[in-house]
Each structure stands twice: as C-alpha cells, then as structure tokens.
Amino acid sequence: MTINKDKSRFDMTLGETLRSQGISRRSFLKFCAATASMMAMSPAMIPKIAHALESARRPSVIWLSFQECTGCTESLTRAHTATIESLIFDYISLDYHHTLMAASGHGAEDARKAAMEENFGKYLLVVDGSIPMGNPGYSTIAGISNYDMLMETAKGAAAIIAVGTCATYGGIPHANPNPTGAVSVGELIKDKPIINVPGCPPIPVVITGVLTHFLTFGTIPELDHIGRPKVFYGQSIHDRCYRRPFYDKGLFAETFDDEGARKGWCLYKLGCKGPTTYNACATTKWNNGTSFPIESGHPCLGCSEPDFWDGGGFYKALSMPTENITKTAIYTAAGAVAAGVALGAMNKSKKNSATKAHNKTTIDDLEK
Amino acid sequence: MSEIEFLSWVRGPGFQIAVIIFIAGVLIRFGEILLLGRKKNLAEAKGSEMSSGLRTIITRSIPDKTTFQRSTFTLVAGYIFHIGIFVTLFLFAPHILMFKEVIGFGWPSIPTPIIDATAVVTIIALLAVLAHRMSNTVLKFLSTKEDYLVWLVTILPLITGYIAFHRIGTTAPTLLAIHILSVELLLVIFPFTKLMHSFTVALSRWYNGAISGYRGVES
C-alpha cells in the first residue's frame, strides 16, 4: 500500500502513520504480537489487533494536569528511542496538555473547548494529579479550579484514564495530613469508565497498552478491585521479582553496602514493599527494559498502591511495627507493675484487717 | 479505608493497643499469682524445694512411658503443634525482624520453604486436636467455651499467615493486615485465658516439684 503523501497527518490511519515513520509491517506485527501476549490475549487476537490499529483513526485526547509534579508526563515522553509504543503515543491527537502544547492562555483553553465540542462523547480524558477539595484556589488553570475543569471536561469523555498515583488514589498531595483536601478522579466521577494507571510515575508501556486496547476494541481492559488493568497490575512485584529466591532461602541484604547488597540478595529487610505492591515493574521494567528499582539495589516503595506515602516508612520492613512499640511496652510494663504492687498492697492490708477483726468461735457459740 | 491504610493501622496503633493489653494483662496476672501469698508451712522441711522444683520443670516436660502409652495422640499432636508454633513464630525472617525492632536484637532465620511446611503440619495438628476434643466424650464434656476460643485464636494466625504468604483469595496488603490483626487478637485474649500457660508453665511445674521436695517425696 502506498502512502498518500498529500494526505494530512490528521486524516491518516495509525497504519499509515507508522509506515510513514518507516515502521515495517514485520515490526508492526511483532508489536501486535507482543501487545497481545503482554495483555494476556490469545494469539488469535494478533490479526484483529493489527487490523484495528491499522484502520484506527486518531483519537482526540485531552490531558488535564492538576496537583502533580509532571513526573508522569516526563515518564511517558522521555523514551530514548522511537519505539512503536511511543509512536502510538505520538499518534493520538493530544489536543490539550498544558505542559506540552505550544499554545498558552486563552489559546490553550480554546483548544480544549474546541476538542470537547468536536469530539463530544468520543474523546479520551487523561488526568494526572489530584484534585484539591479544601479550597478551589489551591490549584487553578486559567482561573478555573481543578474541580470545575475536571467535571466540565469529563462530561463528554468516552473514558477517563487516571495516570499516576495522584490522579488514581490522591498520591503525595493526599498524604497525611492532606493539607489541600486532595482527592482522586475516581472519588469525584462515578458515571464514566475510569482506568487507573497508578505509579509514581507509571510505566510508559502500561499507558500505550491501555491505549492499544482502547483503539483495538473500543473498550477498556479488565480492571482489578481498585480500577487497575489486571494485565499489568495482576501480580505483585514480590511474586515476579528476580530476587525472590533469596527471600525464600532467607538471604537478605541488611544494609545498602554489606555483602548481601553486593551479592544482590533480597531487600525485604531494607523495607521493600514488593510483597504488597501490584505493578509490572519486575516484568516490563523501565528505560526500554534496562532495569527496575529493585534491580538497581533499592527496595520497592510501593508507589502504585493507594496511600503508599503513609505506608509506615520506606525503609521499614513490612513486618515491623510502625509505632515505637519498645517505648509502649516499657511504659505499659512500668504502669502494670505499679498497679500490681498497689493492688497487692491493698489486698494485704485487707487481709491484715480481716485477720485482726477475726473472732474465734468457741464451743459456747456453737451451742447457742 | 484503603488496604494500605488498613495495613498501616494494624502495624501501628492496632499493634500498640494489642501490646499494651498483652503486657499489662500478663504482668497483672503474674502479680495476682505471686502476691497471693502462702500460709507459712509449719511442718519441718524434709528436702529442698528448689532442686526438686527445678528438676520437675524438666521431668514433667518429658512424658513417661505409661502416660505416653495412655495418651499417645494428645502428646504427639500436642508436641507437634507446640514445636510448630515455636518454629513458625520465632524462626521466620519477617517475624525475627519484628522482634528485633521491638526488643533490639535478632537471631538467624531458617529457609522459608521449611517454615511453610511447618505451618501446614502445625495447622493439621491443631485441626486434629480439635477433632479429638470434639469426638472424645470425656474431653468434650470437660471442654468450655474458652477452650474453643483459645484454639481459634491460636490457629487463626497460622492460617492467615499461610494464606498471606501464598496470596490466596485477595490482595497482599489486605491478607497481611488480616494476619497481623489475627495476631493482635491473640495478644489481646492471651492474658485472660489459659494461654497464660506459656508463661506460667515453668512456675507451676516448679511449684508442684517444690511441694514434693518439701515433703521429701519424689515428684
């Protein structure tokens, strides 16, 4: 198939765009096969994915950034090489993203409104960052509070993808004592399908995987009990960790520079949250499959779980109590001993006075 | 409350509450026993209380032949689950870490698959003693509600621990939180039930031996 050079980039299907970028059919099919296996689909789905992606039209995407650090955007846009995943990401019509778009001020807001009107009911809404409910003035864009902008933009969205732990579960802004009253997207919007893609930041391929699924089937993937796509968040880091055999053998790094750390033993004792964290880091890895935090010697922080920031300390092992139990135990023991001694003294004095008050019974008494 | 919040609560305030009740309860119970006081024995001592007491702590822990033949099941199953609880509680690396955090020192752990197998054997032994208790007419007659409660709070941490380790049913944070919560239940109930025998067993055995020692008879 030849590419129509005159065809505007906006009118091209995804297949045409990929070919115009020099992606061969073979690489494209390889990508489809990899996507199918990554998303646990049967091989019979590969041609369907290929066909759907080939003919997919650019979906309009509106990206809203609220209380966030832009780390999620950085994560998704800083791929070192142009992969098919990143091309798919490039392919979407990102109509509004105030960090990435050239327009600013009224121009930017007009772009959002135009995209909403043109694609009402069809566009994808991506949200990163939490929404402050304490005071609308805590975070505004063009004078519009985050809450108002989210509710307005969500109305015409086909589906919402909450990206990053802030948008999915409140994240760092939501951490105790939550000064801005930060809430997640899911807490505010109940009438739209929401896909939670948590992580601080989330893995780029998870986003493209979700987009691929949406482009192929027009639906959202199967989600777990807290709205995460099961294909990526179905297994814990611990269960897929390459250091797991060391955990089973009882071989642990005790500090960051001991023999165990150098030999790559399990980081459980250094506070690894792998056993309670569901994410794809251990399998898809980061930076084009280079490694993931545990592989580079740092315990998992559990960033894809709600309230990970308040999880009791990053370097405290999961089985350790989070409060100072030693102090509690000492105070309790001191109090209990004091109470015991006092009770004992009271009993003793009671006994003594009873002995003193004791009247001996004589035969005469019994004969009365 | 999210899963991680639940987990944080059981690791923090929940654990604190349980430890306070446990320690205060155990010490008050001990105070009660020790401050009871004994009437002065006016009979002349015919032997040493201390040596007979200490010897009895050991001899009563080893079943004699007749007792073993008479209650083989109780003894075998009893020893299995007691040793099993000791191994799973004190030799599993994450548990040792918890103790180290609280008491300031730790000790070596043993490989996880051994703990895993021990937990299964212990659970089976505990199920067997319950079946025995419920099927044996005399035992059943002697059993109180407390006996069943104590059995339940003992087996719960083992079962929830096994499930949490293998991640069966739901997600890991919830499973771990439920496991810790079951341990907290055990800690709270411990001082007020016959679970106190973990601490008083040596004391009572010593006392049994001491009485005999004073009278100059073999205990």
Coordinates of C-alpha atoms in Angstrom, one line a residue:
Chain A
M1 CA 0.0 0.0 0.0
T2 CA 1.4 3.3 -0.9
I3 CA 1.2 6.3 1.3
N4 CA -0.8 9.2 0.1
K5 CA 1.8 12.0 0.5
D6 CA -0.8 14.7 0.2
K7 CA -3.0 13.2 2.9
S8 CA -2.9 15.4 6.0
R9 CA -1.3 13.8 9.1
F10 CA -4.6 14.3 10.8
D11 CA -6.5 12.1 8.3
M12 CA -4.1 9.2 8.2
T13 CA -4.9 6.0 10.0
L14 CA -2.5 4.6 12.5
G15 CA -1.2 2.1 10.0
E16 CA -0.4 4.8 7.5
T17 CA 1.3 6.9 10.1
L18 CA 3.5 4.1 11.2
R19 CA 4.6 3.3 7.7
S20 CA 5.3 7.0 7.0
Q21 CA 7.6 6.8 10.0
G22 CA 9.5 3.8 8.4
I23 CA 8.0 1.1 10.5
S24 CA 7.9 -2.2 8.5
R25 CA 4.9 -4.4 8.5
R26 CA 7.0 -7.1 10.2
S27 CA 7.9 -4.8 13.1
F28 CA 4.3 -3.7 13.3
L29 CA 3.1 -7.3 13.6
K30 CA 5.8 -8.1 16.1
F31 CA 4.5 -5.2 18.2
C32 CA 0.9 -6.5 17.9
A33 CA 2.1 -10.0 18.9
A34 CA 4.0 -8.5 21.9
T35 CA 1.0 -6.5 22.9
A36 CA -1.3 -9.5 22.7
S37 CA 1.0 -11.6 24.8
M38 CA 1.6 -8.7 27.3
M39 CA -2.1 -8.2 27.7
A40 CA -2.7 -12.0 28.0
M41 CA -4.8 -12.3 24.9
S42 CA -4.9 -15.4 22.7
P43 CA -2.7 -15.4 19.6
A44 CA -5.8 -15.4 17.5
M45 CA -6.2 -11.8 18.6
I46 CA -3.0 -10.7 16.9
P47 CA -4.5 -10.1 13.4
K48 CA -7.5 -8.4 15.0
I49 CA -5.3 -6.0 16.9
A50 CA -3.2 -5.4 13.8
H51 CA -6.4 -4.7 11.7
A52 CA -7.9 -2.5 14.3
L53 CA -4.7 -0.5 14.8
E54 CA -4.1 -0.2 11.1
S55 CA -7.5 1.3 10.5
A56 CA -7.8 3.3 13.8
R57 CA -8.4 7.0 13.4
R58 CA -6.6 9.5 15.6
P59 CA -8.5 9.6 18.9
S60 CA -8.7 13.0 20.4
V61 CA -7.1 13.1 23.8
I62 CA -7.5 15.8 26.4
W63 CA -4.9 15.7 29.1
L64 CA -5.6 17.6 32.4
S65 CA -2.8 18.1 34.9
F66 CA -3.8 19.0 38.4
Q67 CA -1.9 18.7 41.6
E68 CA 1.1 16.8 40.2
C69 CA 4.8 17.2 39.6
T70 CA 4.8 16.5 35.8
G71 CA 6.8 13.3 36.5
C72 CA 4.1 11.2 34.8
T73 CA 4.4 13.3 31.6
E74 CA 8.2 13.1 31.8
S75 CA 8.0 9.3 32.2
L76 CA 5.7 9.0 29.1
T77 CA 7.6 11.4 26.8
R78 CA 11.2 10.7 27.7
A79 CA 11.7 7.5 25.7
H80 CA 15.2 7.4 24.3
T81 CA 14.4 5.7 21.1
A82 CA 11.4 6.0 18.9
T83 CA 9.5 2.7 19.7
I84 CA 6.2 1.7 18.2
E85 CA 4.8 2.3 21.6
S86 CA 6.0 5.9 21.6
L87 CA 4.7 6.3 18.0
I88 CA 1.3 5.2 19.1
F89 CA 1.6 7.8 21.9
D90 CA 2.6 10.4 19.2
Y91 CA -0.2 9.3 17.0
I92 CA -3.0 10.3 19.3
S93 CA -4.3 13.7 18.8
L94 CA -3.2 15.3 22.0
D95 CA -5.5 18.3 21.8
Y96 CA -4.8 19.8 25.2
H97 CA -1.8 19.2 27.5
H98 CA -0.7 22.5 29.1
T99 CA 2.9 21.3 29.6
L100 CA 3.4 20.0 26.0
M101 CA 1.2 22.3 23.9
A102 CA 2.6 25.3 22.2
A103 CA -0.4 27.5 22.8
S104 CA -0.9 29.2 26.1
G105 CA -3.5 31.3 27.9
H106 CA -6.8 31.7 26.0
G107 CA -5.5 29.9 23.0
A108 CA -4.9 26.8 25.1
E109 CA -8.2 26.9 26.8
D110 CA -9.9 27.4 23.4
A111 CA -8.2 24.3 22.1
R112 CA -9.6 22.3 24.9
K113 CA -13.1 23.6 24.4
A114 CA -12.9 23.0 20.6
A115 CA -11.7 19.5 21.1
M116 CA -14.6 18.8 23.6
E117 CA -17.2 20.2 21.2
E118 CA -15.8 18.4 18.1
N119 CA -15.4 15.0 19.7
F120 CA -18.2 15.1 22.3
G121 CA -18.8 11.7 23.7
K122 CA -15.7 10.2 21.9
Y123 CA -12.6 11.8 23.3
L124 CA -10.3 10.2 25.9
L125 CA -9.7 12.2 29.0
V126 CA -6.3 11.6 30.7
V127 CA -5.8 13.1 34.1
D128 CA -2.7 13.3 36.2
G129 CA -2.6 14.9 39.6
S130 CA -5.1 15.0 42.4
I131 CA -7.9 17.5 42.9
P132 CA -7.9 19.8 45.9
M133 CA -11.3 20.0 47.6
G134 CA -10.2 22.0 50.6
N135 CA -10.2 25.3 48.7
P136 CA -10.7 25.7 44.9
G137 CA -7.9 28.3 44.9
Y138 CA -5.2 25.8 45.9
S139 CA -4.8 24.8 42.2
T140 CA -6.3 26.6 39.2
I141 CA -5.6 26.6 35.5
A142 CA -6.6 29.8 33.6
G143 CA -8.6 30.8 36.6
I144 CA -10.7 27.6 36.6
S145 CA -10.5 25.4 39.6
N146 CA -9.3 21.8 39.1
Y147 CA -12.6 20.5 40.2
D148 CA -14.6 22.6 37.8
M149 CA -12.3 21.8 34.9
L150 CA -12.5 18.1 35.6
M151 CA -16.2 18.0 35.9
E152 CA -16.7 20.1 32.7
T153 CA -14.3 18.0 30.6
A154 CA -15.4 14.7 31.9
K155 CA -18.9 15.2 30.7
G156 CA -18.1 14.4 27.0
A157 CA -15.4 11.9 27.6
A158 CA -15.7 8.3 26.3
A159 CA -13.5 7.1 29.1
I160 CA -11.1 8.5 31.6
I161 CA -7.5 7.3 32.1
A162 CA -6.2 8.4 35.5
V163 CA -2.4 8.5 35.2
G164 CA -0.2 8.3 38.2
T165 CA -0.9 7.7 41.9
C166 CA -2.1 11.3 42.5
A167 CA -4.9 11.0 40.0
T168 CA -5.7 7.4 40.8
Y169 CA -5.6 7.5 44.7
G170 CA -4.7 11.0 45.7
G171 CA -0.9 10.3 45.9
I172 CA 1.5 12.6 47.6
P173 CA -0.9 15.6 47.9
H174 CA -3.3 13.2 49.7
A175 CA -0.5 12.1 52.2
N176 CA -1.2 12.8 55.8
P177 CA -2.3 15.5 56.8
N178 CA -3.6 16.2 53.3
P179 CA -3.5 20.0 53.6
T180 CA -5.3 20.6 50.3
G181 CA -8.1 18.0 50.8
A182 CA -6.8 16.2 47.7
V183 CA -8.9 13.5 46.2
S184 CA -8.6 11.2 43.3
V185 CA -10.5 11.3 40.0
G186 CA -12.5 8.2 41.0
E187 CA -13.8 9.8 44.1
L188 CA -15.4 12.6 42.1
I189 CA -16.6 10.9 38.9
K190 CA -18.8 7.9 39.2
D191 CA -20.7 7.8 35.8
K192 CA -17.7 7.3 33.4
P193 CA -15.4 4.3 32.9
I194 CA -12.2 5.1 34.7
I195 CA -8.9 3.2 34.1
N196 CA -6.5 3.7 36.9
V197 CA -2.8 3.6 35.9
P198 CA -1.1 4.3 39.2
G199 CA 2.6 4.5 39.7
C200 CA 4.9 7.4 40.7
P201 CA 5.4 7.6 37.8
P202 CA 3.6 4.8 35.9
I203 CA 5.4 2.6 33.4
P204 CA 5.0 4.1 29.8
V205 CA 4.2 0.8 28.2
V206 CA 1.2 0.5 30.5
I207 CA -0.3 3.6 29.1
T208 CA 0.3 2.6 25.5
G209 CA -1.1 -0.9 26.3
V210 CA -4.3 0.7 27.6
L211 CA -4.4 3.0 24.5
T212 CA -3.9 0.0 22.2
H213 CA -6.7 -1.9 24.0
F214 CA -9.0 1.1 23.6
L215 CA -8.1 1.6 19.9
T216 CA -8.5 -2.1 19.2
F217 CA -11.7 -2.9 21.0
G218 CA -13.1 0.5 21.8
T219 CA -13.5 -0.7 25.3
I220 CA -11.4 -0.6 28.5
P221 CA -9.4 -3.5 29.7
E222 CA -10.4 -5.7 32.6
L223 CA -9.8 -3.9 35.9
D224 CA -9.0 -5.1 39.4
H225 CA -10.8 -4.0 42.5
I226 CA -9.2 -0.6 42.6
G227 CA -9.6 0.1 38.9
R228 CA -6.2 -1.0 37.6
P229 CA -5.8 -3.0 34.4
K230 CA -5.4 -6.6 35.5
V231 CA -2.9 -7.4 32.8
F232 CA -0.4 -5.0 34.2
Y233 CA -1.3 -5.0 37.9
G234 CA -2.3 -8.6 38.3
Q235 CA 0.8 -9.8 40.1
S236 CA 2.8 -8.5 42.9
I237 CA 6.4 -7.2 42.5
H238 CA 7.5 -9.8 45.0
D239 CA 6.0 -12.7 43.1
R240 CA 7.8 -11.7 39.9
C241 CA 11.0 -10.4 41.5
Y242 CA 14.2 -12.0 40.2
R243 CA 15.5 -11.7 43.9
R244 CA 12.6 -13.8 45.2
P245 CA 14.8 -17.0 45.5
F246 CA 16.9 -15.1 48.0
Y247 CA 13.8 -14.3 50.1
D248 CA 12.9 -17.9 50.1
K249 CA 16.3 -19.0 51.1
G250 CA 16.4 -16.4 53.9
L251 CA 19.3 -14.5 52.3
F252 CA 18.8 -10.7 52.9
A253 CA 20.8 -7.5 52.5
E254 CA 21.0 -6.0 55.9
T255 CA 22.3 -2.6 54.8
F256 CA 22.9 -0.9 51.5
D257 CA 26.6 -1.7 51.4
D258 CA 27.0 -5.1 53.0
E259 CA 27.9 -8.4 51.4
G260 CA 24.3 -9.2 50.8
A261 CA 23.6 -6.0 49.0
R262 CA 26.7 -6.6 46.8
K263 CA 25.5 -10.1 46.0
G264 CA 22.1 -8.9 45.1
W265 CA 20.2 -10.6 47.9
C266 CA 16.6 -9.8 48.9
L267 CA 15.8 -6.3 50.0
Y268 CA 12.9 -7.2 52.3
K269 CA 14.8 -6.2 55.5
L270 CA 15.6 -2.8 53.9
G271 CA 11.9 -2.0 53.7
C272 CA 11.0 -3.4 50.2
K273 CA 7.2 -3.1 49.6
G274 CA 7.3 -5.6 46.8
P275 CA 5.2 -8.2 48.7
T276 CA 2.2 -5.7 49.0
T277 CA 2.7 -3.9 45.6
Y278 CA 1.0 -4.7 42.4
N279 CA 2.7 -3.4 39.3
A280 CA 4.5 -4.6 36.2
C281 CA 8.0 -3.2 37.1
A282 CA 9.5 -6.6 37.6
T283 CA 8.4 -7.8 34.2
T284 CA 8.3 -4.9 31.8
K285 CA 11.0 -2.9 33.6
W286 CA 12.0 0.7 32.9
N287 CA 14.0 2.6 30.4
N288 CA 13.5 0.3 27.5
G289 CA 13.7 -2.8 29.7
T290 CA 17.0 -1.8 31.3
S291 CA 16.1 -2.5 34.9
F292 CA 13.7 -1.5 37.7
P293 CA 14.3 -0.1 41.2
I294 CA 15.0 -3.5 42.9
E295 CA 17.4 -4.4 40.2
S296 CA 19.4 -1.3 40.8
G297 CA 19.6 -2.1 44.5
H298 CA 16.8 -0.1 46.1
P299 CA 13.7 -1.5 47.8
C300 CA 10.3 -1.0 46.1
L301 CA 8.4 1.9 47.6
G302 CA 5.0 0.5 46.7
C303 CA 4.2 3.6 44.6
S304 CA 1.3 2.0 42.7
E305 CA -0.7 1.4 45.8
P306 CA -3.1 3.8 47.5
D307 CA -1.6 5.8 50.4
F308 CA 1.9 4.5 49.7
W309 CA 3.4 7.7 51.2
D310 CA 1.8 6.9 54.5
G311 CA 2.7 3.2 54.5
G312 CA 4.8 3.4 57.6
G313 CA 8.3 4.4 56.2
F314 CA 10.1 3.4 53.0
Y315 CA 13.0 1.7 54.9
K316 CA 10.9 -0.1 57.5
A317 CA 10.4 -3.8 56.7
L318 CA 6.7 -4.8 56.2
S319 CA 6.7 -7.0 59.2
M320 CA 8.0 -4.3 61.5
P321 CA 5.5 -2.3 63.6
T322 CA 5.3 1.4 62.6
E323 CA 4.9 2.8 66.1
N324 CA 7.6 2.7 68.8
I325 CA 6.5 -0.5 70.4
T326 CA 9.5 -0.7 72.7
K327 CA 8.6 2.5 74.4
T328 CA 5.0 1.4 74.6
A329 CA 6.0 -1.9 76.1
I330 CA 8.3 -0.3 78.7
Y331 CA 5.7 2.3 79.8
T332 CA 3.0 -0.4 79.9
A333 CA 5.2 -2.7 82.0
A334 CA 6.0 0.1 84.4
G335 CA 2.4 1.0 84.8
A336 CA 1.3 -2.6 85.2
V337 CA 3.9 -3.3 87.8
A338 CA 2.9 -0.2 89.8
A339 CA -0.8 -1.1 89.5
G340 CA 0.0 -4.7 90.5
V341 CA 2.0 -3.6 93.6
A342 CA -0.7 -1.2 94.6
L343 CA -3.4 -3.9 94.3
G344 CA -1.2 -6.3 96.2
A345 CA -0.7 -3.8 99.0
M346 CA -4.4 -3.2 99.1
N347 CA -5.1 -6.9 99.3
K348 CA -2.5 -7.4 102.0
S349 CA -4.0 -4.6 104.2
K350 CA -7.5 -6.0 103.6
K351 CA -6.1 -9.4 104.7
N352 CA -4.5 -8.0 107.8
S353 CA -7.5 -6.1 108.9
A354 CA -9.6 -9.2 108.3
T355 CA -7.2 -11.2 110.5
K356 CA -7.4 -8.5 113.2
A357 CA -11.2 -8.5 113.0
H358 CA -11.3 -12.3 113.1
N359 CA -13.3 -13.6 116.1
K360 CA -12.6 -17.1 117.2
T361 CA -15.7 -19.3 117.5
T362 CA -16.0 -21.2 120.8
I363 CA -18.0 -24.2 121.7
D364 CA -20.3 -21.9 123.6
D365 CA -21.1 -20.0 120.3
L366 CA -21.9 -23.2 118.6
E367 CA -24.2 -24.3 121.3
K368 CA -26.2 -21.1 121.2
Chain B
M1 CA -10.2 2.9 54.5
S2 CA -7.8 1.7 51.8
E3 CA -5.9 -1.6 52.0
I4 CA -2.7 0.2 52.8
E5 CA -4.4 2.3 55.5
F6 CA -5.8 -0.9 57.0
L7 CA -2.3 -2.4 56.9
S8 CA -0.8 0.8 58.4
W9 CA -3.3 0.8 61.2
V10 CA -2.6 -2.8 62.2
R11 CA 1.1 -2.2 62.0
G12 CA 0.8 1.0 64.1
P13 CA -2.0 1.9 66.5
G14 CA -3.6 -1.6 66.4
F15 CA -0.4 -3.3 67.3
Q16 CA 0.3 -0.7 70.0
I17 CA -3.1 -1.3 71.6
A18 CA -2.6 -5.1 71.5
V19 CA 0.8 -4.9 73.1
I20 CA -0.4 -2.6 75.9
I21 CA -3.2 -5.1 76.7
F22 CA -0.9 -8.0 76.4
I23 CA 1.9 -6.7 78.6
A24 CA -0.4 -5.1 81.2
G25 CA -2.5 -8.2 81.3
V26 CA 0.4 -10.7 81.6
L27 CA 2.0 -8.6 84.4
I28 CA -1.2 -8.2 86.3
R29 CA -1.9 -11.9 86.1
F30 CA 1.6 -12.7 87.3
G31 CA 1.2 -10.1 90.1
E32 CA -2.0 -11.8 91.1
I33 CA -0.4 -15.2 91.3
L34 CA 2.8 -14.1 93.1
L35 CA 1.1 -11.7 95.6
L36 CA -1.5 -14.3 96.5
G37 CA 0.8 -15.4 99.4
R38 CA 1.0 -18.7 101.0
K39 CA 0.4 -19.7 104.6
K40 CA 3.6 -20.5 106.4
N41 CA 4.2 -24.2 106.3
L42 CA 4.7 -25.2 110.0
A43 CA 5.9 -28.8 109.1
E44 CA 9.6 -29.4 109.1
A45 CA 11.1 -29.4 105.6
K46 CA 12.3 -32.9 104.6
G47 CA 14.1 -31.8 101.5
S48 CA 15.0 -29.0 99.2
E49 CA 12.1 -27.1 97.5
M50 CA 14.4 -25.5 94.9
S51 CA 16.2 -28.5 93.5
S52 CA 13.1 -30.7 93.4
G53 CA 11.2 -27.8 91.7
L54 CA 13.8 -27.2 89.0
R55 CA 14.1 -31.0 88.4
T56 CA 10.3 -31.2 88.0
I57 CA 10.3 -28.5 85.3
I58 CA 12.3 -30.8 83.2
T59 CA 10.8 -34.2 84.2
R60 CA 7.2 -33.1 83.7
S61 CA 8.1 -31.9 80.2
I62 CA 9.2 -35.4 79.2
P63 CA 6.3 -37.8 79.2
D64 CA 6.9 -41.1 81.0
K65 CA 6.2 -44.4 79.3
T66 CA 2.8 -45.0 80.9
T67 CA 1.5 -41.6 80.2
F68 CA 2.7 -41.8 76.6
Q69 CA 1.0 -45.1 76.0
R70 CA -2.2 -43.8 77.6
S71 CA -2.4 -40.5 75.7
T72 CA -0.2 -41.1 72.7
F73 CA -2.4 -38.9 70.4
T74 CA -2.6 -35.9 72.8
L75 CA 1.1 -36.0 73.4
V76 CA 2.3 -36.4 69.8
A77 CA -0.2 -33.9 68.3
G78 CA 0.4 -31.5 71.3
Y79 CA 4.2 -31.6 70.8
I80 CA 3.9 -31.2 67.1
F81 CA 1.8 -28.1 67.3
H82 CA 3.8 -26.5 70.1
I83 CA 7.1 -27.0 68.3
G84 CA 5.4 -25.9 65.1
I85 CA 4.2 -22.7 66.6
F86 CA 7.7 -22.1 68.0
V87 CA 9.4 -22.6 64.6
T88 CA 6.9 -20.5 62.6
L89 CA 6.8 -17.8 65.1
F90 CA 10.5 -17.5 66.0
L91 CA 12.4 -18.7 63.0
F92 CA 10.7 -16.9 60.1
A93 CA 12.8 -14.0 58.9
P94 CA 10.0 -11.3 58.8
H95 CA 9.0 -12.3 62.4
I96 CA 12.5 -12.1 63.6
L97 CA 12.7 -8.6 62.1
M98 CA 9.6 -7.6 64.1
F99 CA 11.2 -8.9 67.3
K100 CA 14.5 -7.2 66.5
E101 CA 12.6 -3.9 66.1
V102 CA 10.9 -4.3 69.4
I103 CA 13.5 -5.9 71.7
G104 CA 16.6 -4.7 70.0
F105 CA 18.2 -8.0 68.9
G106 CA 17.6 -10.7 66.4
W107 CA 18.7 -14.2 65.6
P108 CA 19.3 -16.3 62.4
S109 CA 16.3 -17.4 60.4
I110 CA 15.7 -20.7 58.6
P111 CA 14.7 -21.0 54.9
T112 CA 11.1 -20.0 54.1
P113 CA 10.0 -23.4 52.5
I114 CA 10.8 -25.1 55.8
I115 CA 8.6 -22.6 57.7
D116 CA 5.9 -23.1 55.0
A117 CA 5.9 -26.9 55.5
T118 CA 6.0 -26.5 59.3
A119 CA 3.0 -24.2 59.2
V120 CA 1.0 -26.8 57.3
V121 CA 1.9 -29.6 59.7
T122 CA 1.1 -27.3 62.7
I123 CA -2.3 -26.4 61.2
I124 CA -3.1 -30.1 60.6
A125 CA -2.0 -31.0 64.2
L126 CA -4.3 -28.2 65.6
L127 CA -7.2 -29.5 63.5
A128 CA -6.5 -33.0 64.8
V129 CA -6.6 -31.9 68.4
L130 CA -9.9 -30.1 67.8
A131 CA -11.4 -33.2 66.2
H132 CA -10.1 -35.2 69.1
R133 CA -11.6 -32.8 71.6
M134 CA -14.9 -32.9 69.9
S135 CA -15.1 -36.6 69.4
N136 CA -13.8 -37.9 72.7
T137 CA -16.8 -38.0 75.1
V138 CA -14.8 -37.1 78.2
L139 CA -12.8 -34.3 76.6
K140 CA -15.9 -32.9 75.1
F141 CA -17.6 -32.9 78.4
L142 CA -14.7 -31.2 80.1
S143 CA -14.3 -28.5 77.3
T144 CA -15.5 -25.0 77.9
K145 CA -16.2 -22.2 75.6
E146 CA -12.8 -20.8 76.5
D147 CA -11.1 -23.9 75.2
Y148 CA -12.6 -23.4 71.8
L149 CA -11.9 -19.7 71.8
V150 CA -8.2 -20.3 72.7
W151 CA -8.0 -22.9 69.9
L152 CA -9.4 -20.5 67.4
V153 CA -7.1 -17.6 68.3
T154 CA -4.1 -20.0 68.1
I155 CA -4.9 -21.4 64.7
L156 CA -6.0 -18.1 63.1
P157 CA -2.5 -16.5 62.9
L158 CA -1.2 -19.8 61.3
I159 CA -4.0 -20.0 58.7
T160 CA -4.0 -16.2 57.9
G161 CA -0.2 -16.3 57.8
Y162 CA -0.2 -19.2 55.4
I163 CA -2.8 -17.5 53.2
A164 CA -0.9 -14.2 53.3
F165 CA 2.3 -15.9 52.3
H166 CA 0.7 -17.6 49.4
R167 CA -1.6 -14.7 48.5
I168 CA -4.8 -16.7 48.3
G169 CA -8.2 -15.1 47.6
T170 CA -7.5 -11.4 47.8
T171 CA -4.6 -8.9 47.5
A172 CA -1.4 -9.0 49.6
P173 CA -1.9 -5.8 51.7
T174 CA -5.3 -7.0 53.0
L175 CA -4.0 -10.5 53.6
L176 CA -1.0 -9.3 55.5
A177 CA -3.2 -6.9 57.5
I178 CA -5.6 -9.7 58.4
H179 CA -2.7 -11.8 59.5
I180 CA -1.3 -9.1 61.8
L181 CA -4.8 -8.4 63.1
S182 CA -5.3 -12.1 64.0
V183 CA -2.0 -11.9 66.0
E184 CA -3.3 -8.8 67.7
L185 CA -6.5 -10.7 68.6
L186 CA -4.3 -13.5 70.1
L187 CA -2.3 -10.9 72.1
V188 CA -5.4 -9.3 73.5
I189 CA -7.0 -12.6 74.5
F190 CA -3.8 -14.1 75.8
P191 CA -3.5 -12.8 79.3
F192 CA -7.1 -13.5 80.2
T193 CA -7.3 -17.2 79.1
K194 CA -5.4 -20.4 79.6
L195 CA -2.9 -19.2 77.0
M196 CA -1.1 -17.8 80.1
H197 CA 0.3 -21.3 80.5
S198 CA 3.1 -20.2 78.1
F199 CA 4.4 -18.1 81.0
T200 CA 3.1 -20.0 84.0
V201 CA 4.0 -23.5 82.9
A202 CA 7.5 -23.3 84.4
L203 CA 6.2 -21.7 87.5
S204 CA 3.5 -24.2 88.2
R205 CA 5.8 -27.2 87.4
W206 CA 8.3 -25.8 89.8
Y207 CA 5.7 -25.4 92.4
N208 CA 4.5 -29.0 92.0
G209 CA 8.1 -30.2 92.4
A210 CA 8.7 -27.8 95.3
I211 CA 5.7 -29.2 97.3
S212 CA 7.0 -32.7 96.9
G213 CA 10.6 -31.6 97.7
Y214 CA 9.5 -30.0 101.0
R215 CA 7.7 -33.2 101.9
G216 CA 10.8 -35.2 100.9
V217 CA 8.9 -37.3 98.3
E218 CA 9.7 -37.8 94.6
S219 CA 7.7 -35.6 92.3

